[in-house]
JSON list of C-alpha atoms in Angstrom, two decimals:
[
{"chain": "A", "resi": 1, "resn": "MET", "atom": "CA", "xyz": [0.00, 0.00, 0.00]},
{"chain": "A", "resi": 2, "resn": "THR", "atom": "CA", "xyz": [1.37, 3.43, -0.94]},
{"chain": "A", "resi": 3, "resn": "SER", "atom": "CA", "xyz": [0.49, 6.90, 0.28]},
{"chain": "A", "resi": 4, "resn": "ALA", "atom": "CA", "xyz": [-2.53, 8.73, -1.08]},
{"chain": "A", "resi": 5, "resn": "SER", "atom": "CA", "xyz": [-0.26, 11.35, -2.67]},
{"chain": "A", "resi": 6, "resn": "ALA", "atom": "CA", "xyz": [2.04, 8.90, -4.50]},
{"chain": "A", "resi": 7, "resn": "PRO", "atom": "CA", "xyz": [2.15, 9.30, -8.30]},
{"chain": "A", "resi": 8, "resn": "LEU", "atom": "CA", "xyz": [1.29, 5.60, -8.57]},
{"chain": "A", "resi": 9, "resn": "ARG", "atom": "CA", "xyz": [-0.98, 4.40, -5.78]},
{"chain": "A", "resi": 10, "resn": "LEU", "atom": "CA", "xyz": [-0.64, 0.66, -5.16]},
{"chain": "A", "resi": 11, "resn": "GLU", "atom": "CA", "xyz": [-3.11, -1.69, -3.48]},
{"chain": "A", "resi": 12, "resn": "ASP", "atom": "CA", "xyz": [-2.60, -5.39, -2.79]},
{"chain": "A", "resi": 13, "resn": "ARG", "atom": "CA", "xyz": [-5.92, -7.01, -3.71]},
{"chain": "A", "resi": 14, "resn": "GLY", "atom": "CA", "xyz": [-4.79, -10.59, -3.09]},
{"chain": "A", "resi": 15, "resn": "THR", "atom": "CA", "xyz": [-5.36, -12.03, -6.55]},
{"chain": "A", "resi": 16, "resn": "HIS", "atom": "CA", "xyz": [-3.74, -8.99, -8.16]},
{"chain": "A", "resi": 17, "resn": "VAL", "atom": "CA", "xyz": [-2.08, -5.63, -7.65]},
{"chain": "A", "resi": 18, "resn": "LEU", "atom": "CA", "xyz": [-4.17, -2.54, -8.40]},
{"chain": "A", "resi": 19, "resn": "ALA", "atom": "CA", "xyz": [-2.07, 0.42, -9.55]},
{"chain": "A", "resi": 20, "resn": "THR", "atom": "CA", "xyz": [-3.75, 3.81, -9.91]},
{"chain": "A", "resi": 21, "resn": "VAL", "atom": "CA", "xyz": [-2.06, 6.59, -11.85]},
{"chain": "A", "resi": 22, "resn": "ASN", "atom": "CA", "xyz": [-2.52, 9.36, -9.33]},
{"chain": "A", "resi": 23, "resn": "ARG", "atom": "CA", "xyz": [-2.11, 12.84, -10.80]},
{"chain": "A", "resi": 24, "resn": "PRO", "atom": "CA", "xyz": [-5.77, 13.77, -11.30]},
{"chain": "A", "resi": 25, "resn": "GLU", "atom": "CA", "xyz": [-5.02, 17.50, -11.16]},
{"chain": "A", "resi": 26, "resn": "LYS", "atom": "CA", "xyz": [-2.94, 16.97, -14.35]},
{"chain": "A", "resi": 27, "resn": "ARG", "atom": "CA", "xyz": [-5.34, 14.43, -15.89]},
{"chain": "A", "resi": 28, "resn": "ASN", "atom": "CA", "xyz": [-2.74, 11.83, -14.86]},
{"chain": "A", "resi": 29, "resn": "ALA", "atom": "CA", "xyz": [-0.11, 13.16, -17.27]},
{"chain": "A", "resi": 30, "resn": "ILE", "atom": "CA", "xyz": [2.93, 10.90, -17.22]},
{"chain": "A", "resi": 31, "resn": "ASP", "atom": "CA", "xyz": [5.98, 12.53, -15.64]},
{"chain": "A", "resi": 32, "resn": "GLN", "atom": "CA", "xyz": [9.37, 11.28, -14.52]},
{"chain": "A", "resi": 33, "resn": "ASP", "atom": "CA", "xyz": [8.15, 10.46, -10.99]},
{"chain": "A", "resi": 34, "resn": "LEU", "atom": "CA", "xyz": [5.47, 8.21, -12.44]},
{"chain": "A", "resi": 35, "resn": "ILE", "atom": "CA", "xyz": [7.97, 6.51, -14.73]},
{"chain": "A", "resi": 36, "resn": "ASP", "atom": "CA", "xyz": [10.24, 5.87, -11.75]},
{"chain": "A", "resi": 37, "resn": "ALA", "atom": "CA", "xyz": [7.29, 4.41, -9.83]},
{"chain": "A", "resi": 38, "resn": "LEU", "atom": "CA", "xyz": [6.42, 2.13, -12.75]},
{"chain": "A", "resi": 39, "resn": "HIS", "atom": "CA", "xyz": [9.96, 0.77, -12.79]},
{"chain": "A", "resi": 40, "resn": "GLU", "atom": "CA", "xyz": [9.77, 0.09, -9.04]},
{"chain": "A", "resi": 41, "resn": "LEU", "atom": "CA", "xyz": [6.46, -1.70, -9.47]},
{"chain": "A", "resi": 42, "resn": "CYS", "atom": "CA", "xyz": [7.78, -3.77, -12.36]},
{"chain": "A", "resi": 43, "resn": "ALA", "atom": "CA", "xyz": [10.76, -4.85, -10.28]},
{"chain": "A", "resi": 44, "resn": "GLU", "atom": "CA", "xyz": [8.38, -6.14, -7.60]},
{"chain": "A", "resi": 45, "resn": "LEU", "atom": "CA", "xyz": [6.15, -7.99, -10.09]},
{"chain": "A", "resi": 46, "resn": "GLU", "atom": "CA", "xyz": [9.12, -9.49, -11.91]},
{"chain": "A", "resi": 47, "resn": "ALA", "atom": "CA", "xyz": [10.34, -10.93, -8.60]},
{"chain": "A", "resi": 48, "resn": "SER", "atom": "CA", "xyz": [6.87, -12.00, -7.38]},
{"chain": "A", "resi": 49, "resn": "PRO", "atom": "CA", "xyz": [4.61, -12.37, -10.45]},
{"chain": "A", "resi": 50, "resn": "ARG", "atom": "CA", "xyz": [0.96, -11.40, -10.11]},
{"chain": "A", "resi": 51, "resn": "THR", "atom": "CA", "xyz": [-1.65, -9.94, -12.39]},
{"chain": "A", "resi": 52, "resn": "LEU", "atom": "CA", "xyz": [-1.54, -6.14, -12.59]},
{"chain": "A", "resi": 53, "resn": "ILE", "atom": "CA", "xyz": [-4.56, -3.87, -13.06]},
{"chain": "A", "resi": 54, "resn": "LEU", "atom": "CA", "xyz": [-3.78, -0.31, -14.20]},
{"chain": "A", "resi": 55, "resn": "ARG", "atom": "CA", "xyz": [-6.27, 2.53, -13.94]},
{"chain": "A", "resi": 56, "resn": "GLY", "atom": "CA", "xyz": [-6.29, 6.32, -13.56]},
{"chain": "A", "resi": 57, "resn": "ALA", "atom": "CA", "xyz": [-7.62, 8.51, -10.77]},
{"chain": "A", "resi": 58, "resn": "GLY", "atom": "CA", "xyz": [-10.28, 11.17, -11.21]},
{"chain": "A", "resi": 59, "resn": "GLY", "atom": "CA", "xyz": [-12.03, 9.92, -14.33]},
{"chain": "A", "resi": 60, "resn": "ASP", "atom": "CA", "xyz": [-9.09, 9.77, -16.76]},
{"chain": "A", "resi": 61, "resn": "PHE", "atom": "CA", "xyz": [-6.57, 7.03, -17.48]},
{"chain": "A", "resi": 62, "resn": "ALA", "atom": "CA", "xyz": [-3.74, 9.33, -18.59]},
{"chain": "A", "resi": 63, "resn": "ALA", "atom": "CA", "xyz": [-4.09, 12.33, -20.88]},
{"chain": "A", "resi": 64, "resn": "GLY", "atom": "CA", "xyz": [-0.54, 12.03, -22.20]},
{"chain": "A", "resi": 65, "resn": "ALA", "atom": "CA", "xyz": [3.02, 12.75, -21.21]},
{"chain": "A", "resi": 66, "resn": "ASP", "atom": "CA", "xyz": [3.74, 15.78, -19.04]},
{"chain": "A", "resi": 67, "resn": "ILE", "atom": "CA", "xyz": [4.26, 18.40, -21.76]},
{"chain": "A", "resi": 68, "resn": "ALA", "atom": "CA", "xyz": [6.21, 20.74, -19.48]},
{"chain": "A", "resi": 69, "resn": "GLN", "atom": "CA", "xyz": [8.82, 18.03, -18.94]},
{"chain": "A", "resi": 70, "resn": "LEU", "atom": "CA", "xyz": [8.65, 16.77, -22.51]},
{"chain": "A", "resi": 71, "resn": "ARG", "atom": "CA", "xyz": [9.32, 20.24, -23.93]},
{"chain": "A", "resi": 72, "resn": "GLU", "atom": "CA", "xyz": [12.67, 20.38, -22.15]},
{"chain": "A", "resi": 73, "resn": "ARG", "atom": "CA", "xyz": [13.90, 17.01, -23.37]},
{"chain": "A", "resi": 74, "resn": "ARG", "atom": "CA", "xyz": [16.45, 16.88, -26.19]},
{"chain": "A", "resi": 75, "resn": "ALA", "atom": "CA", "xyz": [17.99, 14.23, -28.43]},
{"chain": "A", "resi": 76, "resn": "PRO", "atom": "CA", "xyz": [19.82, 12.33, -25.66]},
{"chain": "A", "resi": 77, "resn": "GLU", "atom": "CA", "xyz": [16.56, 11.89, -23.72]},
{"chain": "A", "resi": 78, "resn": "ALA", "atom": "CA", "xyz": [14.78, 10.76, -26.88]},
{"chain": "A", "resi": 79, "resn": "ARG", "atom": "CA", "xyz": [17.44, 8.10, -27.49]},
{"chain": "A", "resi": 80, "resn": "ALA", "atom": "CA", "xyz": [17.24, 7.00, -23.85]},
{"chain": "A", "resi": 81, "resn": "GLY", "atom": "CA", "xyz": [13.55, 6.08, -24.37]},
{"chain": "A", "resi": 82, "resn": "ILE", "atom": "CA", "xyz": [12.42, 7.25, -20.94]},
{"chain": "A", "resi": 83, "resn": "ASN", "atom": "CA", "xyz": [8.75, 6.32, -21.40]},
{"chain": "A", "resi": 84, "resn": "THR", "atom": "CA", "xyz": [9.46, 3.62, -23.99]},
{"chain": "A", "resi": 85, "resn": "ARG", "atom": "CA", "xyz": [11.60, 1.50, -21.68]},
{"chain": "A", "resi": 86, "resn": "ALA", "atom": "CA", "xyz": [9.10, 1.71, -18.84]},
{"chain": "A", "resi": 87, "resn": "PHE", "atom": "CA", "xyz": [6.17, 0.71, -21.04]},
{"chain": "A", "resi": 88, "resn": "MET", "atom": "CA", "xyz": [8.16, -2.15, -22.57]},
{"chain": "A", "resi": 89, "resn": "ARG", "atom": "CA", "xyz": [8.87, -3.39, -19.07]},
{"chain": "A", "resi": 90, "resn": "VAL", "atom": "CA", "xyz": [5.15, -3.23, -18.21]},
{"chain": "A", "resi": 91, "resn": "HIS", "atom": "CA", "xyz": [4.31, -5.21, -21.34]},
{"chain": "A", "resi": 92, "resn": "ALA", "atom": "CA", "xyz": [6.96, -7.83, -20.53]},
{"chain": "A", "resi": 93, "resn": "LEU", "atom": "CA", "xyz": [5.70, -8.54, -17.00]},
{"chain": "A", "resi": 94, "resn": "PRO", "atom": "CA", "xyz": [5.33, -12.30, -16.42]},
{"chain": "A", "resi": 95, "resn": "MET", "atom": "CA", "xyz": [1.62, -12.23, -15.59]},
{"chain": "A", "resi": 96, "resn": "PRO", "atom": "CA", "xyz": [-1.20, -10.46, -17.46]},
{"chain": "A", "resi": 97, "resn": "VAL", "atom": "CA", "xyz": [-1.64, -6.68, -17.32]},
{"chain": "A", "resi": 98, "resn": "ILE", "atom": "CA", "xyz": [-5.21, -5.34, -17.49]},
{"chain": "A", "resi": 99, "resn": "ALA", "atom": "CA", "xyz": [-5.88, -1.65, -18.23]},
{"chain": "A", "resi": 100, "resn": "VAL", "atom": "CA", "xyz": [-9.11, 0.05, -17.15]},
{"chain": "A", "resi": 101, "resn": "LEU", "atom": "CA", "xyz": [-9.55, 2.95, -19.57]},
{"chain": "A", "resi": 102, "resn": "ASP", "atom": "CA", "xyz": [-11.75, 5.82, -18.46]},
{"chain": "A", "resi": 103, "resn": "GLY", "atom": "CA", "xyz": [-11.83, 9.32, -19.96]},
{"chain": "A", "resi": 104, "resn": "TYR", "atom": "CA", "xyz": [-8.68, 10.43, -21.74]},
{"chain": "A", "resi": 105, "resn": "ALA", "atom": "CA", "xyz": [-6.03, 7.90, -22.78]},
{"chain": "A", "resi": 106, "resn": "LEU", "atom": "CA", "xyz": [-3.97, 10.02, -25.15]},
{"chain": "A", "resi": 107, "resn": "GLY", "atom": "CA", "xyz": [-0.38, 10.13, -26.32]},
{"chain": "A", "resi": 108, "resn": "GLY", "atom": "CA", "xyz": [1.82, 8.49, -23.72]},
{"chain": "A", "resi": 109, "resn": "GLY", "atom": "CA", "xyz": [-1.30, 7.47, -21.82]},
{"chain": "A", "resi": 110, "resn": "ALA", "atom": "CA", "xyz": [-2.53, 5.57, -24.87]},
{"chain": "A", "resi": 111, "resn": "GLU", "atom": "CA", "xyz": [0.88, 3.95, -25.26]},
{"chain": "A", "resi": 112, "resn": "LEU", "atom": "CA", "xyz": [0.79, 2.77, -21.65]},
{"chain": "A", "resi": 113, "resn": "ALA", "atom": "CA", "xyz": [-2.66, 1.31, -22.39]},
{"chain": "A", "resi": 114, "resn": "TYR", "atom": "CA", "xyz": [-1.35, -0.42, -25.53]},
{"chain": "A", "resi": 115, "resn": "ALA", "atom": "CA", "xyz": [1.30, -2.10, -23.35]},
{"chain": "A", "resi": 116, "resn": "ALA", "atom": "CA", "xyz": [-1.41, -3.95, -21.42]},
{"chain": "A", "resi": 117, "resn": "ASP", "atom": "CA", "xyz": [-2.56, -7.42, -22.44]},
{"chain": "A", "resi": 118, "resn": "ILE", "atom": "CA", "xyz": [-6.26, -6.76, -21.87]},
{"chain": "A", "resi": 119, "resn": "ARG", "atom": "CA", "xyz": [-8.11, -3.43, -22.02]},
{"chain": "A", "resi": 120, "resn": "PHE", "atom": "CA", "xyz": [-11.58, -2.61, -20.69]},
{"chain": "A", "resi": 121, "resn": "GLY", "atom": "CA", "xyz": [-13.21, 0.76, -21.38]},
{"chain": "A", "resi": 122, "resn": "THR", "atom": "CA", "xyz": [-16.02, 3.09, -20.37]},
{"chain": "A", "resi": 123, "resn": "PRO", "atom": "CA", "xyz": [-18.34, 5.30, -22.47]},
{"chain": "A", "resi": 124, "resn": "THR", "atom": "CA", "xyz": [-16.20, 8.39, -21.73]},
{"chain": "A", "resi": 125, "resn": "LEU", "atom": "CA", "xyz": [-13.07, 6.89, -23.29]},
{"chain": "A", "resi": 126, "resn": "LYS", "atom": "CA", "xyz": [-11.10, 8.96, -25.81]},
{"chain": "A", "resi": 127, "resn": "ILE", "atom": "CA", "xyz": [-7.98, 7.16, -27.00]},
{"chain": "A", "resi": 128, "resn": "GLY", "atom": "CA", "xyz": [-5.41, 8.07, -29.63]},
{"chain": "A", "resi": 129, "resn": "ASN", "atom": "CA", "xyz": [-2.08, 9.60, -30.48]},
{"chain": "A", "resi": 130, "resn": "PRO", "atom": "CA", "xyz": [-1.99, 13.31, -31.32]},
{"chain": "A", "resi": 131, "resn": "GLU", "atom": "CA", "xyz": [1.81, 13.57, -30.96]},
{"chain": "A", "resi": 132, "resn": "THR", "atom": "CA", "xyz": [2.46, 14.95, -34.46]},
{"chain": "A", "resi": 133, "resn": "GLY", "atom": "CA", "xyz": [0.47, 18.05, -33.49]},
{"chain": "A", "resi": 134, "resn": "LEU", "atom": "CA", "xyz": [3.14, 18.68, -30.85]},
{"chain": "A", "resi": 135, "resn": "GLY", "atom": "CA", "xyz": [6.04, 18.19, -33.25]},
{"chain": "A", "resi": 136, "resn": "ILE", "atom": "CA", "xyz": [7.02, 14.66, -32.18]},
{"chain": "A", "resi": 137, "resn": "ILE", "atom": "CA", "xyz": [6.07, 11.06, -32.99]},
{"chain": "A", "resi": 138, "resn": "ALA", "atom": "CA", "xyz": [4.42, 8.40, -30.86]},
{"chain": "A", "resi": 139, "resn": "ALA", "atom": "CA", "xyz": [7.69, 6.63, -30.04]},
{"chain": "A", "resi": 140, "resn": "ALA", "atom": "CA", "xyz": [6.79, 4.81, -26.80]},
{"chain": "A", "resi": 141, "resn": "GLY", "atom": "CA", "xyz": [5.07, 1.85, -28.41]},
{"chain": "A", "resi": 142, "resn": "ALA", "atom": "CA", "xyz": [2.25, 3.12, -30.63]},
{"chain": "A", "resi": 143, "resn": "SER", "atom": "CA", "xyz": [4.28, 2.98, -33.84]},
{"chain": "A", "resi": 144, "resn": "TRP", "atom": "CA", "xyz": [4.59, -0.81, -33.57]},
{"chain": "A", "resi": 145, "resn": "ARG", "atom": "CA", "xyz": [1.94, -2.01, -31.10]},
{"chain": "A", "resi": 146, "resn": "LEU", "atom": "CA", "xyz": [-1.02, -0.14, -32.57]},
{"chain": "A", "resi": 147, "resn": "ARG", "atom": "CA", "xyz": [-0.62, -1.75, -35.98]},
{"chain": "A", "resi": 148, "resn": "GLU", "atom": "CA", "xyz": [-0.70, -5.17, -34.33]},
{"chain": "A", "resi": 149, "resn": "LEU", "atom": "CA", "xyz": [-3.73, -4.26, -32.23]},
{"chain": "A", "resi": 150, "resn": "VAL", "atom": "CA", "xyz": [-6.05, -2.60, -34.78]},
{"chain": "A", "resi": 151, "resn": "GLY", "atom": "CA", "xyz": [-4.47, -3.23, -38.19]},
{"chain": "A", "resi": 152, "resn": "GLU", "atom": "CA", "xyz": [-2.36, -0.94, -40.35]},
{"chain": "A", "resi": 153, "resn": "PRO", "atom": "CA", "xyz": [-5.13, 1.17, -41.97]},
{"chain": "A", "resi": 154, "resn": "LEU", "atom": "CA", "xyz": [-6.67, 2.33, -38.70]},
{"chain": "A", "resi": 155, "resn": "ALA", "atom": "CA", "xyz": [-3.26, 2.64, -37.04]},
{"chain": "A", "resi": 156, "resn": "ALA", "atom": "CA", "xyz": [-2.20, 4.91, -39.91]},
{"chain": "A", "resi": 157, "resn": "GLU", "atom": "CA", "xyz": [-5.23, 7.15, -39.44]},
{"chain": "A", "resi": 158, "resn": "ILE", "atom": "CA", "xyz": [-4.62, 7.41, -35.68]},
{"chain": "A", "resi": 159, "resn": "LEU", "atom": "CA", "xyz": [-0.88, 8.05, -36.00]},
{"chain": "A", "resi": 160, "resn": "LEU", "atom": "CA", "xyz": [-0.74, 10.10, -39.21]},
{"chain": "A", "resi": 161, "resn": "ALA", "atom": "CA", "xyz": [-4.00, 12.04, -38.97]},
{"chain": "A", "resi": 162, "resn": "GLY", "atom": "CA", "xyz": [-4.34, 12.27, -35.20]},
{"chain": "A", "resi": 163, "resn": "ARG", "atom": "CA", "xyz": [-7.69, 10.49, -35.07]},
{"chain": "A", "resi": 164, "resn": "VAL", "atom": "CA", "xyz": [-8.95, 9.97, -31.53]},
{"chain": "A", "resi": 165, "resn": "LEU", "atom": "CA", "xyz": [-11.28, 6.99, -31.06]},
{"chain": "A", "resi": 166, "resn": "ASP", "atom": "CA", "xyz": [-14.33, 7.15, -28.83]},
{"chain": "A", "resi": 167, "resn": "ALA", "atom": "CA", "xyz": [-15.41, 4.14, -26.79]},
{"chain": "A", "resi": 168, "resn": "ASP", "atom": "CA", "xyz": [-17.62, 2.61, -29.49]},
{"chain": "A", "resi": 169, "resn": "ALA", "atom": "CA", "xyz": [-14.93, 2.92, -32.16]},
{"chain": "A", "resi": 170, "resn": "ALA", "atom": "CA", "xyz": [-12.31, 1.47, -29.79]},
{"chain": "A", "resi": 171, "resn": "LEU", "atom": "CA", "xyz": [-14.60, -1.50, -29.08]},
{"chain": "A", "resi": 172, "resn": "ALA", "atom": "CA", "xyz": [-15.35, -2.05, -32.76]},
{"chain": "A", "resi": 173, "resn": "ALA", "atom": "CA", "xyz": [-11.62, -1.98, -33.55]},
{"chain": "A", "resi": 174, "resn": "GLY", "atom": "CA", "xyz": [-10.83, -4.49, -30.79]},
{"chain": "A", "resi": 175, "resn": "LEU", "atom": "CA", "xyz": [-8.64, -1.98, -28.97]},
{"chain": "A", "resi": 176, "resn": "ILE", "atom": "CA", "xyz": [-10.83, -2.64, -25.93]},
{"chain": "A", "resi": 177, "resn": "THR", "atom": "CA", "xyz": [-12.61, -5.95, -25.51]},
{"chain": "A", "resi": 178, "resn": "ARG", "atom": "CA", "xyz": [-15.30, -4.86, -23.09]},
{"chain": "A", "resi": 179, "resn": "LEU", "atom": "CA", "xyz": [-17.27, -1.65, -22.56]},
{"chain": "A", "resi": 180, "resn": "ALA", "atom": "CA", "xyz": [-18.61, -1.18, -19.03]},
{"chain": "A", "resi": 181, "resn": "ASP", "atom": "CA", "xyz": [-21.12, 1.40, -17.82]},
{"chain": "A", "resi": 182, "resn": "ASP", "atom": "CA", "xyz": [-18.59, 3.45, -15.87]},
{"chain": "A", "resi": 183, "resn": "GLY", "atom": "CA", "xyz": [-15.19, 3.33, -14.20]},
{"chain": "A", "resi": 184, "resn": "ASP", "atom": "CA", "xyz": [-16.42, 1.35, -11.21]},
{"chain": "A", "resi": 185, "resn": "ALA", "atom": "CA", "xyz": [-18.07, -1.27, -13.41]},
{"chain": "A", "resi": 186, "resn": "ALA", "atom": "CA", "xyz": [-14.96, -1.51, -15.60]},
{"chain": "A", "resi": 187, "resn": "LEU", "atom": "CA", "xyz": [-12.78, -2.02, -12.53]},
{"chain": "A", "resi": 188, "resn": "GLU", "atom": "CA", "xyz": [-15.17, -4.71, -11.24]},
{"chain": "A", "resi": 189, "resn": "ALA", "atom": "CA", "xyz": [-14.92, -6.51, -14.60]},
{"chain": "A", "resi": 190, "resn": "ALA", "atom": "CA", "xyz": [-11.13, -6.25, -14.50]},
{"chain": "A", "resi": 191, "resn": "GLU", "atom": "CA", "xyz": [-11.01, -7.62, -10.96]},
{"chain": "A", "resi": 192, "resn": "ARG", "atom": "CA", "xyz": [-13.30, -10.52, -11.88]},
{"chain": "A", "resi": 193, "resn": "THR", "atom": "CA", "xyz": [-10.92, -11.31, -14.73]},
{"chain": "A", "resi": 194, "resn": "ALA", "atom": "CA", "xyz": [-7.94, -11.13, -12.37]},
{"chain": "A", "resi": 195, "resn": "GLY", "atom": "CA", "xyz": [-9.78, -13.49, -10.04]},
{"chain": "A", "resi": 196, "resn": "ARG", "atom": "CA", "xyz": [-10.29, -16.00, -12.85]},
{"chain": "A", "resi": 197, "resn": "ILE", "atom": "CA", "xyz": [-6.62, -15.76, -13.79]},
{"chain": "A", "resi": 198, "resn": "ALA", "atom": "CA", "xyz": [-5.61, -16.42, -10.18]},
{"chain": "A", "resi": 199, "resn": "LYS", "atom": "CA", "xyz": [-7.44, -19.77, -10.31]},
{"chain": "A", "resi": 200, "resn": "LEU", "atom": "CA", "xyz": [-5.42, -20.92, -13.31]},
{"chain": "A", "resi": 201, "resn": "ASP", "atom": "CA", "xyz": [-1.97, -22.49, -13.25]},
{"chain": "A", "resi": 202, "resn": "ALA", "atom": "CA", "xyz": [0.41, -19.53, -12.99]},
{"chain": "A", "resi": 203, "resn": "ALA", "atom": "CA", "xyz": [3.15, -21.36, -14.90]},
{"chain": "A", "resi": 204, "resn": "ALA", "atom": "CA", "xyz": [0.77, -22.10, -17.77]},
{"chain": "A", "resi": 205, "resn": "VAL", "atom": "CA", "xyz": [-0.48, -18.49, -17.84]},
{"chain": "A", "resi": 206, "resn": "GLN", "atom": "CA", "xyz": [3.08, -17.16, -17.93]},
{"chain": "A", "resi": 207, "resn": "ALA", "atom": "CA", "xyz": [4.05, -19.62, -20.67]},
{"chain": "A", "resi": 208, "resn": "THR", "atom": "CA", "xyz": [0.99, -18.60, -22.69]},
{"chain": "A", "resi": 209, "resn": "LYS", "atom": "CA", "xyz": [1.93, -14.93, -22.37]},
{"chain": "A", "resi": 210, "resn": "ARG", "atom": "CA", "xyz": [5.47, -15.67, -23.59]},
{"chain": "A", "resi": 211, "resn": "VAL", "atom": "CA", "xyz": [4.16, -17.66, -26.55]},
{"chain": "A", "resi": 212, "resn": "LEU", "atom": "CA", "xyz": [1.53, -15.06, -27.40]},
{"chain": "A", "resi": 213, "resn": "GLY", "atom": "CA", "xyz": [4.17, -12.34, -27.50]},
{"chain": "A", "resi": 214, "resn": "ALA", "atom": "CA", "xyz": [6.68, -14.28, -29.57]},
{"chain": "A", "resi": 215, "resn": "PRO", "atom": "CA", "xyz": [7.29, -13.34, -33.22]},
{"chain": "A", "resi": 216, "resn": "ARG", "atom": "CA", "xyz": [5.71, -15.49, -35.93]},
{"chain": "A", "resi": 217, "resn": "SER", "atom": "CA", "xyz": [9.12, -16.89, -36.84]},
{"chain": "A", "resi": 218, "resn": "ALA", "atom": "CA", "xyz": [9.46, -18.42, -33.35]},
{"chain": "A", "resi": 219, "resn": "HIS", "atom": "CA", "xyz": [6.44, -20.71, -33.82]},
{"chain": "A", "resi": 220, "resn": "PRO", "atom": "CA", "xyz": [5.86, -23.60, -33.40]},
{"chain": "A", "resi": 221, "resn": "GLU", "atom": "CA", "xyz": [9.21, -24.24, -31.72]},
{"chain": "A", "resi": 222, "resn": "ILE", "atom": "CA", "xyz": [8.52, -21.93, -28.79]},
{"chain": "A", "resi": 223, "resn": "ASP", "atom": "CA", "xyz": [5.08, -23.50, -28.24]},
{"chain": "A", "resi": 224, "resn": "LEU", "atom": "CA", "xyz": [6.54, -26.99, -28.15]},
{"chain": "A", "resi": 225, "resn": "ALA", "atom": "CA", "xyz": [9.38, -26.01, -25.82]},
{"chain": "A", "resi": 226, "resn": "GLU", "atom": "CA", "xyz": [6.98, -24.36, -23.36]},
{"chain": "A", "resi": 227, "resn": "GLN", "atom": "CA", "xyz": [4.58, -27.29, -23.58]},
{"chain": "A", "resi": 228, "resn": "ALA", "atom": "CA", "xyz": [7.39, -29.76, -22.89]},
{"chain": "A", "resi": 229, "resn": "ILE", "atom": "CA", "xyz": [8.15, -28.01, -19.61]},
{"chain": "A", "resi": 230, "resn": "LEU", "atom": "CA", "xyz": [4.48, -27.95, -18.60]},
{"chain": "A", "resi": 231, "resn": "PHE", "atom": "CA", "xyz": [3.92, -31.60, -19.55]},
{"chain": "A", "resi": 232, "resn": "ASP", "atom": "CA", "xyz": [6.46, -32.63, -16.90]},
{"chain": "A", "resi": 233, "resn": "SER", "atom": "CA", "xyz": [5.11, -30.34, -14.16]},
{"chain": "A", "resi": 234, "resn": "PRO", "atom": "CA", "xyz": [3.46, -31.77, -11.02]},
{"chain": "A", "resi": 235, "resn": "GLU", "atom": "CA", "xyz": [0.76, -29.08, -11.28]},
{"chain": "A", "resi": 236, "resn": "LYS", "atom": "CA", "xyz": [-0.31, -30.29, -14.72]},
{"chain": "A", "resi": 237, "resn": "HIS", "atom": "CA", "xyz": [-0.62, -33.83, -13.36]},
{"chain": "A", "resi": 238, "resn": "ARG", "atom": "CA", "xyz": [-2.57, -32.66, -10.30]},
{"chain": "A", "resi": 239, "resn": "ARG", "atom": "CA", "xyz": [-5.01, -30.52, -12.28]},
{"chain": "A", "resi": 240, "resn": "MET", "atom": "CA", "xyz": [-5.66, -33.17, -14.90]},
{"chain": "A", "resi": 241, "resn": "THR", "atom": "CA", "xyz": [-6.15, -35.85, -12.24]},
{"chain": "A", "resi": 242, "resn": "GLU", "atom": "CA", "xyz": [-8.71, -33.66, -10.46]},
{"chain": "A", "resi": 243, "resn": "PHE", "atom": "CA", "xyz": [-10.47, -33.03, -13.77]},
{"chain": "A", "resi": 244, "resn": "LEU", "atom": "CA", "xyz": [-10.73, -36.74, -14.53]},
{"chain": "A", "resi": 245, "resn": "GLU", "atom": "CA", "xyz": [-11.93, -37.52, -11.01]},
{"chain": "A", "resi": 246, "resn": "ARG", "atom": "CA", "xyz": [-14.68, -34.90, -11.29]},
{"chain": "A", "resi": 247, "resn": "LYS", "atom": "CA", "xyz": [-15.77, -36.35, -14.61]},
{"chain": "A", "resi": 248, "resn": "GLN", "atom": "CA", "xyz": [-15.88, -39.80, -13.06]},
{"chain": "A", "resi": 249, "resn": "GLU", "atom": "CA", "xyz": [-18.01, -38.56, -10.16]},
{"chain": "A", "resi": 250, "resn": "GLN", "atom": "CA", "xyz": [-20.50, -36.98, -12.56]},
{"chain": "A", "resi": 251, "resn": "ARG", "atom": "CA", "xyz": [-21.22, -40.28, -14.29]}
]
């Protein structure tokens, strides 16, 4: 549990960790303190894997990067990939990452959302990448993840023309997979999903995430290698034995 004033407020919910981007007075704009907090959180979840739910405080997910800080950055900071490296680390976490998207998820906020494995939205959602209007590109993940998520034609319109999707368009494009009535309902849906994940074999979930994120050229070898490990696991034997026993009892 972190303090109420922390840029990233953390709550241990048992089956998962709930992380709330906590700069509502700035529409949760992503600054260096938040990036540092994300790295700290990732270090914890890399050491002790659990599902992560990300949301924003005050009715917005994150309205973008902190422009005041971004304006002062120069070429060395661009090459360092300050936001990029943090979002890549979020995406690479061993267990699933679920984003609850309410209100604005723009620019860097959208790119943090794209780094999640599962995204739920609300009717107030506005998501997109208007970076070119500020004289920069969407370099923290959108330029490669968005094409994979929604296809190249729509990704091109979002990135090249600055189109911002509303909730219905995001749902139709598959950028979110569920549209809840409001932020509370979206969080409840995310927590139910985290609860279901917690009942599964963690090793199998982590293997599935690795396989899902592997390039096409790595298949089927990576699938077979991961499956070989799981086939020899005691947990696989235990779960399958229980399944067969339940089937037997139902006859």
